[in-house]
Coordinates of C-alpha atoms and ligand atoms in Angstrom, one line a residue:
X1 CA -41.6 11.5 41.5
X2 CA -41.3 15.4 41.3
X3 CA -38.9 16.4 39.1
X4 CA -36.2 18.9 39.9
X5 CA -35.9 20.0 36.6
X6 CA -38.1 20.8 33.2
X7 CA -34.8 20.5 30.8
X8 CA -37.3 18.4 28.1
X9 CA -40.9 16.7 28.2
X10 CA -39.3 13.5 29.9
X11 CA -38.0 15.4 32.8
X12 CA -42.0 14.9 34.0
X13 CA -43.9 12.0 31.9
X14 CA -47.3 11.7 31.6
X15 CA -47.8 12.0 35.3
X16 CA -46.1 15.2 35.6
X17 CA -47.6 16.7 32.1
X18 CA -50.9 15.5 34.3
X19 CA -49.8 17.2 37.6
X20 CA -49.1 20.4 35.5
X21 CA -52.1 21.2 33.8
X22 CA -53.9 20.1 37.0
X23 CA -52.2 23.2 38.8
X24 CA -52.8 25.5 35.6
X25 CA -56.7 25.4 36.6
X26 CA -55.6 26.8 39.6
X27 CA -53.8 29.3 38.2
X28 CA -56.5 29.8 35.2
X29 CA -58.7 30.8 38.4
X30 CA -55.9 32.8 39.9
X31 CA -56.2 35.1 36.6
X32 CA -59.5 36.0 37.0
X33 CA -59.7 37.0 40.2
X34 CA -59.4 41.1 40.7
X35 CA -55.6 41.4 41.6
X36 CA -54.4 38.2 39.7
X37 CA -51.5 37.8 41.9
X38 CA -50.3 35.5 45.0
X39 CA -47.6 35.4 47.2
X40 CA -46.8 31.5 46.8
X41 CA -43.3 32.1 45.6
X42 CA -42.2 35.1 47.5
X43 CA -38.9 35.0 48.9
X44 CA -38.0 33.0 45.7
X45 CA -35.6 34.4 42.9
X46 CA -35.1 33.2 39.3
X47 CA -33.0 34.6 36.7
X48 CA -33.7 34.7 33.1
X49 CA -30.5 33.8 30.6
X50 CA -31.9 34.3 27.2
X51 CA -29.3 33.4 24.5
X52 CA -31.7 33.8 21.8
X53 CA -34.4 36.3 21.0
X54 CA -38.2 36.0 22.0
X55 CA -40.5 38.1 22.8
X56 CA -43.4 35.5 24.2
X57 CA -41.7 32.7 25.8
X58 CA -39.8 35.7 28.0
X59 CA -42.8 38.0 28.3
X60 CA -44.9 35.1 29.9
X61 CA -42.5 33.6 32.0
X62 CA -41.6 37.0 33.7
X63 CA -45.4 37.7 34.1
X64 CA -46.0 34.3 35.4
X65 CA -43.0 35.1 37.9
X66 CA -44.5 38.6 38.9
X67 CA -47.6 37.1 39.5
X68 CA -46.3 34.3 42.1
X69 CA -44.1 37.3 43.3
X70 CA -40.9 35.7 43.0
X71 CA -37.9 38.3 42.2
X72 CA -36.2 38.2 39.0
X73 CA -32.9 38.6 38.4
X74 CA -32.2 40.3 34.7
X75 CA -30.0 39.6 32.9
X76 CA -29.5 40.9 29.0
X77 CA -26.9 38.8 27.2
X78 CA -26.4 42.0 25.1
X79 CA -25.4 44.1 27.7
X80 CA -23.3 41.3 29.8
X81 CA -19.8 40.3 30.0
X82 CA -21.2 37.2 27.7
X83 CA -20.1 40.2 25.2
X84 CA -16.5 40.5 26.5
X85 CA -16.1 36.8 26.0
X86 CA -17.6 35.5 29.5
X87 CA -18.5 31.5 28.9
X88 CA -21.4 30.3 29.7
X89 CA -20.0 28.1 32.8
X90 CA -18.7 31.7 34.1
X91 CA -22.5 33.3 33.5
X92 CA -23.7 30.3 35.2
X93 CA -21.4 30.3 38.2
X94 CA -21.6 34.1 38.9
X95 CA -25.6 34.2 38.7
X96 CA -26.0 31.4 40.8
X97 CA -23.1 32.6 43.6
X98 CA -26.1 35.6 43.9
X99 CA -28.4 32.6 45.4
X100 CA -30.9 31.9 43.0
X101 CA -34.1 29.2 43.1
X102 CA -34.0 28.6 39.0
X103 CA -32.4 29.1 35.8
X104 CA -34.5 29.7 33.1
X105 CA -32.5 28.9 29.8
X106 CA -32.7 29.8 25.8
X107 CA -30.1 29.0 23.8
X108 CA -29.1 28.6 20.2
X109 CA -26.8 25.0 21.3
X110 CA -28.6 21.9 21.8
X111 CA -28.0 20.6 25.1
X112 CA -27.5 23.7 26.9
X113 CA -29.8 22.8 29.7
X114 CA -28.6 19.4 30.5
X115 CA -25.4 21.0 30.9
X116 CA -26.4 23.7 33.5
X117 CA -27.0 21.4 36.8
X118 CA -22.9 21.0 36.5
X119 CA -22.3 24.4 37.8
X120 CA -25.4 25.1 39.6
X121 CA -27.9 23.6 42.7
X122 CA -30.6 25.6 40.6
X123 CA -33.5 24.0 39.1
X124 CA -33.3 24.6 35.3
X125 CA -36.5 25.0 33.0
X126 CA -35.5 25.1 29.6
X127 CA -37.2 27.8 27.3
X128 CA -35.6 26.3 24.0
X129 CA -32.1 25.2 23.2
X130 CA -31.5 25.3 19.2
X131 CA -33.5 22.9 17.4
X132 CA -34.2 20.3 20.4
X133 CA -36.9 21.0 22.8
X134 CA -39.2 23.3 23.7
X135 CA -40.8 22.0 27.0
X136 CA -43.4 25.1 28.3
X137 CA -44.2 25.2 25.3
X138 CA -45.1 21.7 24.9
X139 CA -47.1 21.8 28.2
X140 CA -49.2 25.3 27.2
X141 CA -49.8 23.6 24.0
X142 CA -51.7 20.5 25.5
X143 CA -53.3 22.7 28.5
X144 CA -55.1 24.9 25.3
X145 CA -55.7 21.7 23.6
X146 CA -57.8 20.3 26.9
X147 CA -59.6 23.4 27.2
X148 CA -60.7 23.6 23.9
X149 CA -61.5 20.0 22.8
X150 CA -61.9 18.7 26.8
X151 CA -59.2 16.2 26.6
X152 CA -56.1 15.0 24.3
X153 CA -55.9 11.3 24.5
X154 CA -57.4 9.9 20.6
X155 CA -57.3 13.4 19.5
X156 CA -55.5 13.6 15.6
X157 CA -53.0 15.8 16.1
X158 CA -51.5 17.2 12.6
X159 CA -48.2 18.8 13.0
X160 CA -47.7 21.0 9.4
X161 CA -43.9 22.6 8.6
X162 CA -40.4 23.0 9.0
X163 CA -40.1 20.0 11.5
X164 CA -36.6 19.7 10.7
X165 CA -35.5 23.0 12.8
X166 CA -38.5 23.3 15.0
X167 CA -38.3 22.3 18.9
X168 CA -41.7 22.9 19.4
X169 CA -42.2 20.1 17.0
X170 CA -40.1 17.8 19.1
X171 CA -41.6 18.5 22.6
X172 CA -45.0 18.6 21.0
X173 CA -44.2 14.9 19.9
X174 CA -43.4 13.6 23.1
X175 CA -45.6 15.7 25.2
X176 CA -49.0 14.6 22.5
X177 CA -47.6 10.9 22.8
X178 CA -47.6 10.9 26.4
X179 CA -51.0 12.1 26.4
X180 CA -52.4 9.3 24.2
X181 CA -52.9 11.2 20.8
X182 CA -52.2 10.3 17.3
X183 CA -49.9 12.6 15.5
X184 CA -49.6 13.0 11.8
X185 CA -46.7 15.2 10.6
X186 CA -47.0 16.9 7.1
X187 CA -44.0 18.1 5.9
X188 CA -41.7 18.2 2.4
X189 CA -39.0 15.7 2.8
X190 CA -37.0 17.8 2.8
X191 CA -38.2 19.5 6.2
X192 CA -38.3 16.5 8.5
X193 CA -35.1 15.2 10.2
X194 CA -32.8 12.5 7.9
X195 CA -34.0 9.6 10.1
X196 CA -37.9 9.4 12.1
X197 CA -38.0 5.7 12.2
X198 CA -38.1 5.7 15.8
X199 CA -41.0 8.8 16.1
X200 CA -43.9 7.7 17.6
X201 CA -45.8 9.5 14.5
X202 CA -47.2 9.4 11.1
X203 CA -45.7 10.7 8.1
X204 CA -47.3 12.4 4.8
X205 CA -47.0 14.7 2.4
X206 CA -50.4 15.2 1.6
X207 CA -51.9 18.1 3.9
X208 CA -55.4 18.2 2.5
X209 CA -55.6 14.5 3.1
X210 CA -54.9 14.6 6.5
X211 CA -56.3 17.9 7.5
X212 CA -59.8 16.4 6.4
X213 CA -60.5 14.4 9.8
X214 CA -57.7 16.3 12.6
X215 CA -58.7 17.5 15.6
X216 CA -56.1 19.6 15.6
X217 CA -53.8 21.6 13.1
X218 CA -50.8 22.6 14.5
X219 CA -48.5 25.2 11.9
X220 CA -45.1 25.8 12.3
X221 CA -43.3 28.4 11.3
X222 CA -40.6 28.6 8.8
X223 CA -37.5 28.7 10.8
X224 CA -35.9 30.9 8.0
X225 CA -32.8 31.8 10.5
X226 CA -31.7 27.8 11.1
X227 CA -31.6 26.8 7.4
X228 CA -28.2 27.4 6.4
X229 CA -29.6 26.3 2.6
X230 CA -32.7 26.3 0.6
X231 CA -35.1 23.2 1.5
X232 CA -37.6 24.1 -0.7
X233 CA -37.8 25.8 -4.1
X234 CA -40.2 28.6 -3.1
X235 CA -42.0 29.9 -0.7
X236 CA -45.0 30.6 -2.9
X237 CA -44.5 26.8 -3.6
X238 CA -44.3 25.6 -0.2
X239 CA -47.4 27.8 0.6
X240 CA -49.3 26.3 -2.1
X241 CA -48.6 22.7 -1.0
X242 CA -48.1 23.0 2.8
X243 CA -49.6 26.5 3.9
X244 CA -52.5 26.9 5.6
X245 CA -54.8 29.3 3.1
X246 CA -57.8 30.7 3.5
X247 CA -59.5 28.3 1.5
X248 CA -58.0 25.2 3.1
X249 CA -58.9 26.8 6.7
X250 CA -62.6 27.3 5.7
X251 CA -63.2 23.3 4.6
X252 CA -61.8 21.9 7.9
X253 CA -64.6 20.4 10.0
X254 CA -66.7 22.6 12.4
X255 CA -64.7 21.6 15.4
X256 CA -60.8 21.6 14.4
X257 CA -58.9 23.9 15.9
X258 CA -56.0 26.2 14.8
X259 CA -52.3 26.6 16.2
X260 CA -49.6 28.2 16.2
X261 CA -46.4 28.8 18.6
X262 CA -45.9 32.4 17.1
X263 CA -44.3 34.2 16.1
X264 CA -46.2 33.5 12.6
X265 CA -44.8 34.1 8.6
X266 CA -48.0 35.6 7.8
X267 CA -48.6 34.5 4.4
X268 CA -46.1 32.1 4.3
X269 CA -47.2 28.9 6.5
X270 CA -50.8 30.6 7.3
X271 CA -52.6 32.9 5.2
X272 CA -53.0 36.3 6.9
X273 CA -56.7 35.8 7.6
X274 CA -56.4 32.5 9.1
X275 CA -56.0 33.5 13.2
X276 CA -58.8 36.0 12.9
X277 CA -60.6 32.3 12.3
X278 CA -63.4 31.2 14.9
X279 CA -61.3 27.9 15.4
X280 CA -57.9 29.8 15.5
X281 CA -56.4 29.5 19.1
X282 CA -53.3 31.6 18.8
X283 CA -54.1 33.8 21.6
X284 CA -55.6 31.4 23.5
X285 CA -52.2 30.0 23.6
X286 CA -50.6 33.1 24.2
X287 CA -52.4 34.1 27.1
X288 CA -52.8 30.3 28.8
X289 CA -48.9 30.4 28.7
X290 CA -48.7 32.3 31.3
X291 CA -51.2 30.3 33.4
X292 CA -49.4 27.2 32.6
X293 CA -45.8 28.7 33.1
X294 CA -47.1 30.0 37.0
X295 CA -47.6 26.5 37.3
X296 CA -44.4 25.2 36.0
X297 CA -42.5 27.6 38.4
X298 CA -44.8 26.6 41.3
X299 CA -44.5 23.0 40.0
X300 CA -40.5 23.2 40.7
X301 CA -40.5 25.9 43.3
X302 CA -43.5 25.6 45.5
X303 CA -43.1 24.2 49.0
X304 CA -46.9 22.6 48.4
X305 CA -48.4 24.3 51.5
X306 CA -49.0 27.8 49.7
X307 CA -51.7 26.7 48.1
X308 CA -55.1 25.5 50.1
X309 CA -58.0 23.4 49.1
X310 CA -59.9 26.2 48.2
X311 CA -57.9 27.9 46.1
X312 CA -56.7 30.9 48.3
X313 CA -53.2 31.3 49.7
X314 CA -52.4 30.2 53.3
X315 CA -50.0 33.3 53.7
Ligands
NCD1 C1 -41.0 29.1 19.1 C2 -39.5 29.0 19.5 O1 -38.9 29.9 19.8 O2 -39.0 27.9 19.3 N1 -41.6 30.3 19.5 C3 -42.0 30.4 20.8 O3 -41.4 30.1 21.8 N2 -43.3 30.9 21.0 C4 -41.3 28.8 17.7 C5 -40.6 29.6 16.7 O4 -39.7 30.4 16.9 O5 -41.1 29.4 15.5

């Protein structure tokens, strides 16, 4: 069943995870073509309500948009009425009384996007509320991960860091389950949620251990801005026992890759050096967000007929 909706990885299920990166190969072809841009969504208008800083997650979701030419509407939270004490329901209401197709939602509250389809008919992606889910970035995640190792299911999967405030963490989770992999998590106690009985996922503090046979090593970054205390002693500490050096990154076997969701604590979880690797995949990820966030919007906002069998627009 087509989901209206991409609020967190079980709006869509493996079958929809499946249907997603099927349409990013389309789009991955899209991009190389000479003008990398279709009309598929014209006519369509989504508005961007970003709570929260980024600089990636918004960059590639209004290229993606421009590139299916869908309108955007803008809207700076800085420069809004949200500053002269507008609530959210308000925001909500007005944007969507302009006749828009989707929200697209960040948001330092958990929750915020299941909240949305209240007040609005528009379908809602979520681009990361607090320290929940992070679902696009889930989906890019596994799309680079099939490119580069031709498939997910078995794969070892090590997730290294601050799990405890990460939402990439928690989408990656679900989405890498869902897809068959095995998932390791290596974090200090201290970094990983009070209770993870019910996580489909291992658990160790030993990163050499379980870096020796991955697939893939996944680093998080240090979500220095959620942790209202200290949760570990030091950071010279925490990048001796849990960073990935240099040194660490040069033993891993010929064919492990190297992630990151940016943006990265150079130094800190990842030695500076580390995403000029051969096996880092940083930008890879970077720049198949926007192939894979084309074909979330599509996903949600295409009629189906735009696209024919061979790749080029009906229109
Ligand atoms: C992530 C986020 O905002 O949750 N970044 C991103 O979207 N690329 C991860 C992070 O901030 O560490």
């Amino acid at each position: 069943m087509k989901s209206k909706h991409i609020r967190g990885v079980n709006d869509l299920g493996k079958d929809g995870i499946q249907e997603i990166l099927s349409l990013s190969d389309h789009f991955f072809e899209v991009s190389t073509r000479r003008i990398p841009k279709v009309p598929a969504l014209r006519g369509r208008t989504i508005a961007w309500l970003f709570y929260e800083n980024s600089t990636r997650t918004r960059l590639s979701f209004e290229t993606a948009a421009k590139r299916l030419s869908a309108d955007s509407m803008n809207f700076s939270v800085s420069s809004s009425s949200v500053k002269k004490g507008e609530s959210l329901r308000d925001t909500v209401e007005t944007v969507s009384a302009m006749g828009v197709d989707a929200i697209v939602v960040r948001h330092s509250s958990t929750g915020v996007p299941w909240l949305l389809p209240k007040w609005t008919d528009a379908s809602i992606i979520n681009a990361g509320d607090g320290a929940h889910e992070h679902p696009t970035q889930s989906l890019l995640d596994c799309y680079t991960i099939q490119k580069q190792l031709g498939g997910i299911e078995g794969k070892k999967i090590v997730i290294v860091g601050d799990i405890k405030h990460s939402r990439v963490a928690r989408s990656n989770i679900l989405a890498f389950k869902a897809m068959g992999a095995e998932i390791v998590l290596v974090a200090p106690r201290t970094l990983l949620p009070v209770d993870t009985s019910t996580w489909p996922v291992e658990i160790s503090e030993n990163l050499d251990e379980s870096i020796s046979d991955a697939d893939v090593i996944y680093m998080l970054r240090m979500q220095l801005e959620r942790q209202k205390e200290a949760f570990v002693p030091s950071l010279r500490e925490y990048t001796n026992d849990f960073g990935l050096t240099l040194e660490r990154a040069q033993k891993l076997p010929k064919h492990t890759i190297i992630m990151h969701p940016g943006p990265m604590n150079r130094g800190v979880e990842i030695a500076s050096e580390v995403p000029e690797l051969g096996n880092a995949v940083v930008t890879n990820q970077v720049s198949n967000g926007v192939i894979v966030r084309m074909a979330v919007l599509y996903f949600l906002l295409g009629s189906g007929a735009e696209l024919s069998e061979d790749g080029n627009d009906n229109e």
